[in-house]
Structure formats: structure tokens, C-alpha cells
mmCIF file of C-alpha atoms in Angstrom:
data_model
loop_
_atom_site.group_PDB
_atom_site.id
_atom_site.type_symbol
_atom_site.label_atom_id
_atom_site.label_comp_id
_atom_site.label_asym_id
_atom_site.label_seq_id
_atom_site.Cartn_x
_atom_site.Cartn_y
_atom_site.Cartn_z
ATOM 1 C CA UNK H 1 0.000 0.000 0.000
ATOM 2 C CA UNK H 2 1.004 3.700 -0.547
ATOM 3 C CA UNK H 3 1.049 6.860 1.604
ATOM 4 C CA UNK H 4 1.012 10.093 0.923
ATOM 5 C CA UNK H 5 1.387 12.693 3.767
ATOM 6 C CA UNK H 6 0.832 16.668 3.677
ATOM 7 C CA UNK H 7 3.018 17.626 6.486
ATOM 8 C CA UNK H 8 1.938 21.008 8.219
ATOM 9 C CA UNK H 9 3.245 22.457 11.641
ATOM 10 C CA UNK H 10 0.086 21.352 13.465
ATOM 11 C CA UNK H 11 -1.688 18.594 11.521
ATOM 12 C CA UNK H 12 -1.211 16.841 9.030
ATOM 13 C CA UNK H 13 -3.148 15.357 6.150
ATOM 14 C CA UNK H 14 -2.745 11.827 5.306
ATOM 15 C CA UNK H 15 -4.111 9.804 1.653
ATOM 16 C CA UNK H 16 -3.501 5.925 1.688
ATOM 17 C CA UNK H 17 -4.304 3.883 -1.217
ATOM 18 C CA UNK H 18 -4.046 0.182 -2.515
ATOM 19 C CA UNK H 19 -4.470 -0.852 -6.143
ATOM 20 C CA UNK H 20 -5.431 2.501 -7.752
ATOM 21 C CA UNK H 21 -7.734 3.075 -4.749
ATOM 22 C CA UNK H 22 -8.563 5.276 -1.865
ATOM 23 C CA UNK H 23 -8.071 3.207 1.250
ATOM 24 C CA UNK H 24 -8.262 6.020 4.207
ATOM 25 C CA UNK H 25 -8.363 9.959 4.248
ATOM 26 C CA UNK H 26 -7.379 11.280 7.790
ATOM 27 C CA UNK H 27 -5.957 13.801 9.981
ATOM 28 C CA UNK H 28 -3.131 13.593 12.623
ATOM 29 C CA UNK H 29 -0.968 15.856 14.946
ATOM 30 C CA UNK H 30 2.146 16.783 13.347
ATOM 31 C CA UNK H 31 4.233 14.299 16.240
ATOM 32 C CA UNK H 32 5.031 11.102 16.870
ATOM 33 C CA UNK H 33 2.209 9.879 18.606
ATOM 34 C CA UNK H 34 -0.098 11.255 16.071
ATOM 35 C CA UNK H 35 1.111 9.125 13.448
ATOM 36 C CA UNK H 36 1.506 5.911 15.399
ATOM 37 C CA UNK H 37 -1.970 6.287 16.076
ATOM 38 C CA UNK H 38 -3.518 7.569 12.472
ATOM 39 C CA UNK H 39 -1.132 4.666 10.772
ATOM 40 C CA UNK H 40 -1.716 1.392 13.499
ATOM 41 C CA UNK H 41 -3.778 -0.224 11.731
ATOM 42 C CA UNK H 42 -1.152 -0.440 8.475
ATOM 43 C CA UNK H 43 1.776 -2.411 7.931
ATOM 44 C CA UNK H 44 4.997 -1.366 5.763
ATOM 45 C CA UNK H 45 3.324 1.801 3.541
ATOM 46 C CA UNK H 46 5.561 2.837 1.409
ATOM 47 C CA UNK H 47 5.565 6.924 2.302
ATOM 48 C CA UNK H 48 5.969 9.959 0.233
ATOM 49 C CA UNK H 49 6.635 13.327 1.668
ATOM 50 C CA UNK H 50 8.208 16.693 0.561
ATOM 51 C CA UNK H 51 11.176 17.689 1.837
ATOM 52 C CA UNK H 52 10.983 20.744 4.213
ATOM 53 C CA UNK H 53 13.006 21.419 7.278
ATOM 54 C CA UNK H 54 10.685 18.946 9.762
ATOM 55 C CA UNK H 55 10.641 15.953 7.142
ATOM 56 C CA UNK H 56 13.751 14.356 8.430
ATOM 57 C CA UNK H 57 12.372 13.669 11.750
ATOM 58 C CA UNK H 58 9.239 12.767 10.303
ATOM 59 C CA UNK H 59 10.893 10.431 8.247
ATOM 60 C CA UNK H 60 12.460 9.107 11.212
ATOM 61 C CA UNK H 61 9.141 8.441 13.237
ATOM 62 C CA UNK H 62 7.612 6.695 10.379
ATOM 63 C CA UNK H 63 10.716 4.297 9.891
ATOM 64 C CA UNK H 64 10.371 3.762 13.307
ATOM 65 C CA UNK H 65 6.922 2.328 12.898
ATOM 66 C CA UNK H 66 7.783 0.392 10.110
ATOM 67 C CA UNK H 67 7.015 1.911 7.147
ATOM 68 C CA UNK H 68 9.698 2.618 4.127
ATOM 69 C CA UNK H 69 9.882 6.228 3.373
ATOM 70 C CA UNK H 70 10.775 8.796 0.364
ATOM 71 C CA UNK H 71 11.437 12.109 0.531
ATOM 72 C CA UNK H 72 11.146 13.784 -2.205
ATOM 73 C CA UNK H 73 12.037 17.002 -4.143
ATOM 74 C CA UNK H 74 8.934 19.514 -3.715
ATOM 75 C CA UNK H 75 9.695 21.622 -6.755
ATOM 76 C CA UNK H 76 9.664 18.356 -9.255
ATOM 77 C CA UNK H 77 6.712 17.406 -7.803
ATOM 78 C CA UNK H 78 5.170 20.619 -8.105
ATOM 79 C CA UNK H 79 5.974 20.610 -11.519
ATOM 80 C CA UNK H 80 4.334 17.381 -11.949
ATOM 81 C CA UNK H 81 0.892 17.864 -10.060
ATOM 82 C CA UNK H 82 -0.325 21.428 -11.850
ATOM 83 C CA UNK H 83 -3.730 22.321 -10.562
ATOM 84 C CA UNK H 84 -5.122 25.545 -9.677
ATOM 85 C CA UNK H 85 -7.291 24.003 -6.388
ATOM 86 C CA UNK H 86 -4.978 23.275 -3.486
ATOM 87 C CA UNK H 87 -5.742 22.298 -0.077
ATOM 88 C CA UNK H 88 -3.998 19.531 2.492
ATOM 89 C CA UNK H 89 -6.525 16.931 1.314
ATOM 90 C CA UNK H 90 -5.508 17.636 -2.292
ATOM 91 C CA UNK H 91 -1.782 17.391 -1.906
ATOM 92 C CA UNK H 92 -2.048 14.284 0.405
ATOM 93 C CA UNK H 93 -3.821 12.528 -2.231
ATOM 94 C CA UNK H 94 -1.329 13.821 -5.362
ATOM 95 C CA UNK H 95 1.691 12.609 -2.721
ATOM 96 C CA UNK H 96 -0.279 8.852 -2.397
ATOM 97 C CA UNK H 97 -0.901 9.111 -6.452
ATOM 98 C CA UNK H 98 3.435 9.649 -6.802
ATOM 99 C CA UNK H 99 3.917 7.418 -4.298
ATOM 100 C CA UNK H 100 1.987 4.438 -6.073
ATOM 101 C CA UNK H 101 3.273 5.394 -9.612
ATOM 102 C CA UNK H 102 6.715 5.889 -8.587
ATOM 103 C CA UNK H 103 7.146 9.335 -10.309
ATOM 104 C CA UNK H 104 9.101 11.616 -8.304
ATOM 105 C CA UNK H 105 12.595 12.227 -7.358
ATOM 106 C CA UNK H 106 13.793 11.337 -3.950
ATOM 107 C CA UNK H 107 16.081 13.745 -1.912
ATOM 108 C CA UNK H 108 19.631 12.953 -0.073
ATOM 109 C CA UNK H 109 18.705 12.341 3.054
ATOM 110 C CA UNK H 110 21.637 14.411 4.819
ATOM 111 C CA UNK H 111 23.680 12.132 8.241
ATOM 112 C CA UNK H 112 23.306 13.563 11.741
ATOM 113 C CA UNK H 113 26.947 15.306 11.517
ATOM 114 C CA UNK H 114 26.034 16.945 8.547
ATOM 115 C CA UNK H 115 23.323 18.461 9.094
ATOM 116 C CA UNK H 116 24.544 19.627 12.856
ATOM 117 C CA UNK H 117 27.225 21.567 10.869
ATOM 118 C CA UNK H 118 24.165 22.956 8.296
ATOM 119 C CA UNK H 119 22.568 23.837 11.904
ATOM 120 C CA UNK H 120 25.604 25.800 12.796
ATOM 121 C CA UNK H 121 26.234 27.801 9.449
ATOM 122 C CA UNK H 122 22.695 28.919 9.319
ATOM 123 C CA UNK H 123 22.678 30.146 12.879
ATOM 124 C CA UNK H 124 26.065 32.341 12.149
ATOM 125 C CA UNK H 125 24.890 33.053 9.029
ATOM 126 C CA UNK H 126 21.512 34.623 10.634
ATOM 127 C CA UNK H 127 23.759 36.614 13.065
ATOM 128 C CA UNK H 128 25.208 37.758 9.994
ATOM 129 C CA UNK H 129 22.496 39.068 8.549
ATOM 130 C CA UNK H 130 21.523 40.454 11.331
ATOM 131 C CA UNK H 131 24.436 42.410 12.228
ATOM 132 C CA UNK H 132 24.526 44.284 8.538
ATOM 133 C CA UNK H 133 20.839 45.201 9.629
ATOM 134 C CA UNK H 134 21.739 46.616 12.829
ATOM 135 C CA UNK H 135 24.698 48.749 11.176
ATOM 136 C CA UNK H 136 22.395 49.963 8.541
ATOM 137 C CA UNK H 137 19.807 51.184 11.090
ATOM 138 C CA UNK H 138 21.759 52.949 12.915
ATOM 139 C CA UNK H 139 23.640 54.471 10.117
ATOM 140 C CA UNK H 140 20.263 55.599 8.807
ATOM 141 C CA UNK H 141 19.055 57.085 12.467
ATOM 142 C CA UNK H 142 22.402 59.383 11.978
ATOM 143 C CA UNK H 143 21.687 60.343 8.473
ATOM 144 C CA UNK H 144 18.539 61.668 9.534
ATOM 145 C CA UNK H 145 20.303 64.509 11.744
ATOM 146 C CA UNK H 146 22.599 64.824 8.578
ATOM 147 C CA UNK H 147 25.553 62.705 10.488
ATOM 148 C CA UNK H 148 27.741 60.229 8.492
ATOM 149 C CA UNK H 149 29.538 57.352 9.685
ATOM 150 C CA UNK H 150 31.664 57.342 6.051
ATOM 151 C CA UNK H 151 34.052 54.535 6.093
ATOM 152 C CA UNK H 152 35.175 53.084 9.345
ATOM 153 C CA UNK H 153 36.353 49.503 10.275
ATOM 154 C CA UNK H 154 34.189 47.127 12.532
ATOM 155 C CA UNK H 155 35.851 47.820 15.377
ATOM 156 C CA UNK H 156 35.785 51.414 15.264
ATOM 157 C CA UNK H 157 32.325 51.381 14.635
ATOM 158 C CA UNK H 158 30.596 51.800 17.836
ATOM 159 C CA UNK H 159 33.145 54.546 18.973
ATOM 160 C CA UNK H 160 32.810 56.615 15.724
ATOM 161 C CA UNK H 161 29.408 56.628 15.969
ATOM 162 C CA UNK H 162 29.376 57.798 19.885
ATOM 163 C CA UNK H 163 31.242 60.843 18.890
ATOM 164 C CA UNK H 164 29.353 61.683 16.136
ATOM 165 C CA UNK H 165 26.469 61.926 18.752
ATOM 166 C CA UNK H 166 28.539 63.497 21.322
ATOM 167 C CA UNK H 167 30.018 66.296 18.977
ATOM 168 C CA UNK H 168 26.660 67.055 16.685
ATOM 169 C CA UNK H 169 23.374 66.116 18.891
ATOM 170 C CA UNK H 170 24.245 65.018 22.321
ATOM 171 C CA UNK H 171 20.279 63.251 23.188
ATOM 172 C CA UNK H 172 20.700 61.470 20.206
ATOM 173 C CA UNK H 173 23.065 59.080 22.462
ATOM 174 C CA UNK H 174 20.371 57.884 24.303
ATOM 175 C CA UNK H 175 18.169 56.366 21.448
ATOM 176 C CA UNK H 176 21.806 54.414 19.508
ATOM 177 C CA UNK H 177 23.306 52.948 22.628
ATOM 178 C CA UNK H 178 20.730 50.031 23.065
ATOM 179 C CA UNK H 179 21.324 49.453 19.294
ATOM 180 C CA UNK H 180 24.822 49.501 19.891
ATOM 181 C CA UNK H 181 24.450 47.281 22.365
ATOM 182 C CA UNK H 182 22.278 44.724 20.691
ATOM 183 C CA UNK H 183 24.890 45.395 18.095
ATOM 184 C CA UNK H 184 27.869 44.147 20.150
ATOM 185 C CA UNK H 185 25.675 40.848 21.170
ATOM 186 C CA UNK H 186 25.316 39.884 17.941
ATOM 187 C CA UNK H 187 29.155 40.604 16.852
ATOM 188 C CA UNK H 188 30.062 38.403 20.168
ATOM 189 C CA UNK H 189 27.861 35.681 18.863
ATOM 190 C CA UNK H 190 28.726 35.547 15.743
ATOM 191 C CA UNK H 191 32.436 35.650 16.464
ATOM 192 C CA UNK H 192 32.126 32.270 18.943
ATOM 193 C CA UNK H 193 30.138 30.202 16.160
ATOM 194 C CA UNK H 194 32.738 31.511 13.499
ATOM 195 C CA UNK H 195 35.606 30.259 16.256
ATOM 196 C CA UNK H 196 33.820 26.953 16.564
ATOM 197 C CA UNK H 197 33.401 26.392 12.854
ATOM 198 C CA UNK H 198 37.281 27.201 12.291
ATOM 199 C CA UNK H 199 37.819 24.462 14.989
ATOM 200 C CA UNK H 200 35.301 21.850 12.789
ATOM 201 C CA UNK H 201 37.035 22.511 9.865
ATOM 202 C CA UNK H 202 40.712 22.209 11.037
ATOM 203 C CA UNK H 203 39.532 18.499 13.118
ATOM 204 C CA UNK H 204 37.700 17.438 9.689
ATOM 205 C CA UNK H 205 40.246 15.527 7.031
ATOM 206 C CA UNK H 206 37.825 16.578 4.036
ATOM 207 C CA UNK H 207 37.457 20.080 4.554
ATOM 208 C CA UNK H 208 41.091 20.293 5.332
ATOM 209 C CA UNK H 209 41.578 18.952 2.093
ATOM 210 C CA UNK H 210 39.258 20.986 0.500
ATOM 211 C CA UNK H 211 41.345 24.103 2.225
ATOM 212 C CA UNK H 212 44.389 23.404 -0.177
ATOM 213 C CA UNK H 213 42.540 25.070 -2.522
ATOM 214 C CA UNK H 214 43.006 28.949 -2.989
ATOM 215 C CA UNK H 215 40.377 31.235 -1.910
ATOM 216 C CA UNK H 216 38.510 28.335 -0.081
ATOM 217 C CA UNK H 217 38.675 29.050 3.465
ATOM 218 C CA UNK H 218 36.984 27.409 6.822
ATOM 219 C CA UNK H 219 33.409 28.567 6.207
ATOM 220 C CA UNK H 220 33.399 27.261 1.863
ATOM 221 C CA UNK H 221 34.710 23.992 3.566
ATOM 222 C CA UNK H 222 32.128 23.047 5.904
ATOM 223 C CA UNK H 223 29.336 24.340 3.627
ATOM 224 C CA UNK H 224 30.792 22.250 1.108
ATOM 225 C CA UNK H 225 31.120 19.248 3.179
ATOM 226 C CA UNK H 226 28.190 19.587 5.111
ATOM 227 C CA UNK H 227 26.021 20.199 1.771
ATOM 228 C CA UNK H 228 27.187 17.327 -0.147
ATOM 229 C CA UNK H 229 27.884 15.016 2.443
ATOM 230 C CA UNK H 230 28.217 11.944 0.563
ATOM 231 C CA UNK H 231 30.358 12.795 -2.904
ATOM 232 C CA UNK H 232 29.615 9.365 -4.158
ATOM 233 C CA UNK H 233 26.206 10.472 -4.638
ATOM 234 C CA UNK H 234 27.193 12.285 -7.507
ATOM 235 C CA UNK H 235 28.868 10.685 -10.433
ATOM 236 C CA UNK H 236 30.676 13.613 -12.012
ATOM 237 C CA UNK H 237 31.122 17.590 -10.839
ATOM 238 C CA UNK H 238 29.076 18.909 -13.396
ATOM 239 C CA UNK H 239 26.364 17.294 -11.388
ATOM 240 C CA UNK H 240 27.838 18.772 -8.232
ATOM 241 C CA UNK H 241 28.101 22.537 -9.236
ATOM 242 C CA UNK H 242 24.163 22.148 -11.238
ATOM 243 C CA UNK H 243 23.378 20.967 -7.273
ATOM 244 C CA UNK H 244 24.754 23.986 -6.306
ATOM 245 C CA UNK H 245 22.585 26.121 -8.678
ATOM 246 C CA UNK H 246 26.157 27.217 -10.206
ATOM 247 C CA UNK H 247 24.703 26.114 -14.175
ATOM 248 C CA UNK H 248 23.678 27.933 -16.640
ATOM 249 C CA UNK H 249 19.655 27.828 -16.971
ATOM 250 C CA UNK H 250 18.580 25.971 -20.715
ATOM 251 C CA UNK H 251 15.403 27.194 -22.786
ATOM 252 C CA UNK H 252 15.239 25.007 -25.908
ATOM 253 C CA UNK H 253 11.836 24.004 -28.400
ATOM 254 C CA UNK H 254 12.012 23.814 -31.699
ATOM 255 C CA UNK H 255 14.560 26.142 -33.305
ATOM 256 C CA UNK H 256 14.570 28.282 -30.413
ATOM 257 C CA UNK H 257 17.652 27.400 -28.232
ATOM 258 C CA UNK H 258 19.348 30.068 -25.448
ATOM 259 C CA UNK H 259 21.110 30.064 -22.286
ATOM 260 C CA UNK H 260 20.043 32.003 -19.089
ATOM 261 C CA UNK H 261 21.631 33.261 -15.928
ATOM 262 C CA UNK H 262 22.924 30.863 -13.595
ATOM 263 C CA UNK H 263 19.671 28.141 -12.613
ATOM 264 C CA UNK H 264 20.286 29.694 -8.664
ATOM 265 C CA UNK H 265 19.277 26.131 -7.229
ATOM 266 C CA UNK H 266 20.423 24.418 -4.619
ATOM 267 C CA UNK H 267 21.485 26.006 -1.089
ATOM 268 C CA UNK H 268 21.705 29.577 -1.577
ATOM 269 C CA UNK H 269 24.649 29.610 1.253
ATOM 270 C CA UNK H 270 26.994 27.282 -0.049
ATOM 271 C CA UNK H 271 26.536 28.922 -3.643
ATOM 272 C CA UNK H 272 27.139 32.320 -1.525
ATOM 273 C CA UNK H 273 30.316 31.098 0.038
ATOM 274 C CA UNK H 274 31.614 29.537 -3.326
ATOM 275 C CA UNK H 275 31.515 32.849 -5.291
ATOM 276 C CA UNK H 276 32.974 34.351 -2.322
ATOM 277 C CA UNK H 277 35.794 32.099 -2.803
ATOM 278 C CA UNK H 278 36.040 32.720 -6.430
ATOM 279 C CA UNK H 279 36.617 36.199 -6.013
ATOM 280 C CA UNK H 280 39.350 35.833 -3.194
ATOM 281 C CA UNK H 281 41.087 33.683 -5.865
ATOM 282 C CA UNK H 282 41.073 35.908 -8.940
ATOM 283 C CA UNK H 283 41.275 39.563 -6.556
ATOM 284 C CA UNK H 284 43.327 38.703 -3.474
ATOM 285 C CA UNK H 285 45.404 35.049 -4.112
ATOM 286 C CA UNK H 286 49.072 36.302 -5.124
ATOM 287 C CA UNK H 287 50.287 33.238 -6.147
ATOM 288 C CA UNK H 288 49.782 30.931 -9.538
ATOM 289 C CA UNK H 289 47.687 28.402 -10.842
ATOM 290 C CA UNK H 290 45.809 27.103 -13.480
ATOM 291 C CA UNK H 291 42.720 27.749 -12.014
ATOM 292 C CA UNK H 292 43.119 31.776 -11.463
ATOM 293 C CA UNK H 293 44.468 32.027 -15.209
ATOM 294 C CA UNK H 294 41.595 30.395 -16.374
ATOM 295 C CA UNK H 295 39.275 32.721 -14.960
ATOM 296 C CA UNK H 296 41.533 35.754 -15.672
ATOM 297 C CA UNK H 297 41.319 35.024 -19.019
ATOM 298 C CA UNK H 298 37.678 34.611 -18.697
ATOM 299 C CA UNK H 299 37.385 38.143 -17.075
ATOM 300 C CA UNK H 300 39.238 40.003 -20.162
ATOM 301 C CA UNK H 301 35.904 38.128 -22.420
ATOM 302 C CA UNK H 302 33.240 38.261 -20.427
ATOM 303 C CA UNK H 303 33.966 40.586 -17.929
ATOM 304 C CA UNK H 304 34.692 39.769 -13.899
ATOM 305 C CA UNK H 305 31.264 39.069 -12.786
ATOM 306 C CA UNK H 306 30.851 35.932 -15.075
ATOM 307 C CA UNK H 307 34.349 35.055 -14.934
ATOM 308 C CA UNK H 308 33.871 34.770 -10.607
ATOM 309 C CA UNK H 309 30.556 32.645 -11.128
ATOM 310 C CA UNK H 310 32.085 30.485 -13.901
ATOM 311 C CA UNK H 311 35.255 30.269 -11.401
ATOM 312 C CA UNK H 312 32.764 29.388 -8.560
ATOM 313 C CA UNK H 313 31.257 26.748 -10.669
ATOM 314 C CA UNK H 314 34.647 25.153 -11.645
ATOM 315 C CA UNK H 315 35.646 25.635 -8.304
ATOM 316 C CA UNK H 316 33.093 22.776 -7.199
ATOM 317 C CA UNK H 317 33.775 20.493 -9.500
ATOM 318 C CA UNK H 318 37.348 20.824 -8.735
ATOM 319 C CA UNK H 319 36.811 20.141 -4.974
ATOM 320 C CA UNK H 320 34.565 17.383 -5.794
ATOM 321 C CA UNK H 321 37.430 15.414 -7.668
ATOM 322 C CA UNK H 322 39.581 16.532 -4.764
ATOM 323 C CA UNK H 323 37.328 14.879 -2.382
ATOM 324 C CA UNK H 324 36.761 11.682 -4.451
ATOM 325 C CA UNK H 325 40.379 11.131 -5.234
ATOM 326 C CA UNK H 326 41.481 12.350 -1.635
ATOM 327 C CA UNK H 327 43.888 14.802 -2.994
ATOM 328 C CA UNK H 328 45.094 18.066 -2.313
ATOM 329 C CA UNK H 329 44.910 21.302 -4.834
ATOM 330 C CA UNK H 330 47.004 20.602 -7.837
ATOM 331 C CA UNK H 331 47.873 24.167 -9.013
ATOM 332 C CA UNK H 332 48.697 23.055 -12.299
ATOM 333 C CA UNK H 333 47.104 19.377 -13.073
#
């Protein structure tokens, strides 16, 4: 028999079906006992849910219980069931439909380490984000009394910005320091995970490895590592960097045939981090290699913003083969 379930923070919709038939329709809680009890009267369903941040430990219940379970890429899927009525009911029933035909395309299911070091990156990352927010309010509270931070170094911040007060409009102190304080919170924060991710990357063999690369520092290595996971999984790094999002997007019918921007797929950070890389290769690396000549070269064509994403993209198919062959950076292979 086949499963489908809508997962939802609350409840969630379940569609079970046997030999091109509806078998149940029901409602659970979203936990563990909800599901034991909605499913004890089945044996070994085969399961299909979308991935989402909670499907993993969903997953994990329903294995628990017996049942074999696929997760499975939400955007395919959406692209295969295209109907303008949606509700829980609906999807649970599309999800049982997949599930019985075997038409969808199951997700990497990412190991406990991994995704503890996604956990971590997102967290900094967050603190990162919210520390260029903080900086930009408080820049724009002093533009409004016509002051200007102009260019000053993190450190310096805080200080330049008290004496800007202090000189120009002396109440104004009063309304920045809790910012500045929130400010200095988040900085702290974000300074211990970045301190604990250096430490994860200089313990871990593979993202030491992956460090012999120019421009590829702590943070590209665990996102890397932690995003793949498993490079077995893919069978060449073309596959790796279109995983990334780091392709070119494809429109082709008939005698129409062009190629797009970049497909922007895959885990926005990691892609982040890799083009970061890319440019601290081609702007800030002093020494040679095949690699940064390539995308020099590149630069004079195209220009230096393609020439960093195509260097990004060759970049992760480069530390793919590294990681596969266990092998350091070859400047010149």
C-alpha cells in the first residue's frame, strides 16, 4: 500500500491507497504519537513526503513504525501535479498518487553530523544578517540629523558613531546605545560560532583537504562538506556545481535554443560562500595556478562578474574530484 502525507506544523493530512484506490483519508498531529496512532492499523506503507526542514524527523518516526519512506524534491513534484485548487486533502492525495506510480525524485537524506554543521552555518549566518541590519539602522538614524559614519572599520564602529552623537546632537546618544548594544551581542555571537566552525574545519580531514585550494577558506569547507555530504552520490562535478545552482539555466523548443543566468538552485549559502571564494582567488590570491588564469582570461571576455561565477562553478567540480580522489589542490594538473 502507498502513503502520501501533507506535512503542516500542526496537523497533518494523510491519503492511503491500494491498487489505484482510496483506502483512508485522515488527519493527525504533526508528532510522533499522532502518526503511530492515524497509521496502526497499516503495515509497511511505502511513504511519500516533501522535503521541508521537519521531514527528516518525520521520516524518522515513520521508519520507526515500520514503514519505508521517500522524501522527495517539492519543486519536481510541483511541476508534476499542476492544478489551480490546493488544499492539504488535495496534496495528500497527489503525494499517495506519486507514491503508487513511482514518479518523483527522492532527496539525499543528509547524516546527523552533517546536518549539525548545516545547523551551525545557518545560525552564524543569521547573526550575519543580522548584524549588517543593525549597522544599517543605525547608520540611517544618523543620516537623519545629517551625520555620516563614512568609512570606518568594525571595530571602530561603535566609537565613531558615539562621537558623532557626542560632537553634533548630544540626546541622540540615548536612542543608539541600546542598538549599539544589541549590536555588540550579535558581533560576540557571531564571532564564537565563526571560532567553533574554524575548529570543525581544522579536526575534519575533508574540509582540510578541500582548504588546499586557494580562496577556499573554513566557512566554503564546511558548507561544502556539510552540503554534499556523501560525494559518491554524484557521479561527475558537473552534477555537483548544477546541485549547487552554479549552471547555466537551458530554454530550448524547436529552433529556439538560449542560455540564461545561472539556474540559482540548490542552497543559496553554499553557492554564496563559493563565489565568495572565487573572487578571493582571482582579486586577493598572489600566487599561480591554473585555475586563477583560467578565470583571468575569462574576465578580459566576459567581464569579472561571469568570470567569478564560472570560477565558482569550476571551483566545485574541482573540490569534488579533490574529495573523491582524496587529494590536495594541484595548481597546475
Amino acid at each position: 500500500m502507498y502513503c502520501g502525507i501533507d506535512l503542516a506544523n500542526k496537523t497533518s493530512a494523510i491519503c492511503i491507497r491500494r491498487q489505484q484506490k482510496m483506502v483512508l483519508e485522515t488527519e493527525c498531529a504533526t508528532d510522533e504519537d499522532g502518526f503511530r496512532q492515524a497509521l496502526k492499523d497499516f503495515k509497511q506503507l511505502t511513504i511519500v513526503i516533501e522535503a521541508s526542514p521537519f521531514a527528516e524527523w518525520v521520516a524518522l518516526w515513520l521508519e520507526q513504525l515500520g514503514h519505508q519512506v521517500k522524501v522527495i524534491d517539492p519543486r519536481r513534484a510541483a511541476a508534476l501535479i499542476r492544478t489551480k485548487k490546493k488544499t492539504d486533502r488535495l496534496d495528500a492525495q497527489q503525494l499517495a498518487r506519486l507514491a503508487e506510480t513511482g514518479w518523483y525524485h527522492e532527496v539525499h537524506r543528509k547524516s546527523d553530523p552533517a546536518r549539525l554543521l548545516r545547523s551551525h552555518l545557518r545560525a552564524r549566518q543569521g547573526l550575519v544578517e543580522a548584524r549588517q541590519a543593525q549597522v544599517f539602522r543605525i547608520r540611517g538614524l544618523l543620516r537623519v540629523h545629517g551625520l555620516k559614519v563614512g568609512s570606518v572599520s568594525k571595530a571602530r564602529f561603535a566609537e565613531r558613531v558615539r562621537q558623532l552623537c557626542h560632537d553634533h546632537v548630544p540626546d541622540l546618544l540615548a536612542v543608539v546605545e541600546p542598538l549599539l548594544s544589541v549590536l555588540q551581542g550579535i558581533r560576540d555571537g557571531e564571532a564564537a560560532l565563526t571560532r567553533r566552525l574554524k575548529q570543525v574545519a581544522q579536526r575534519d580531514a575533508s574540509c582540510r583537504l578541500l582548504m588546499t585550494m586557494p580562496g577556499v577558506g573554513p566557512m566554503t569547507a564546511v558548507a561544502f562538506v556539510s552540503t554534499v555530504d556523501d560525494p559518491h552520490r554524484f557521479a561527475r562535478g558537473d552534477q555537483v556545481a548544477a546541485y549547487m545552482g552554479l549552471v547555466p539555466s537551458v530554454y530550448q523548443t524547436g529552433d529556439t535554443h538560449y542560455t540564461g543566468s545561472i539556474t540559482r538552485e540548490g542552497d543559496k549559502l553554499t553557492r554564496t560562500l563559493l563565489a565568495e571564494a572565487a573572487n578571493a582567488l582571482l582579486a586577493h590570491y598572489r600566487g599561480d595556478c591554473a585555475l586563477k588564469r583560467w578565470g583571468e582570461r575569462l574576465a578580459d571576455r566576459k567581464g569579472g562578474g561571469k568570470a567569478r561565477v564560472a570560477v565558482a562553478r569550476k571551483m566545485a567540480m574541482v573540490l569534488h574530484r579533490m574529495w573523491i580522489n582524496n587529494e590536495p589542490f594541484r595548481a597546475f594538473a
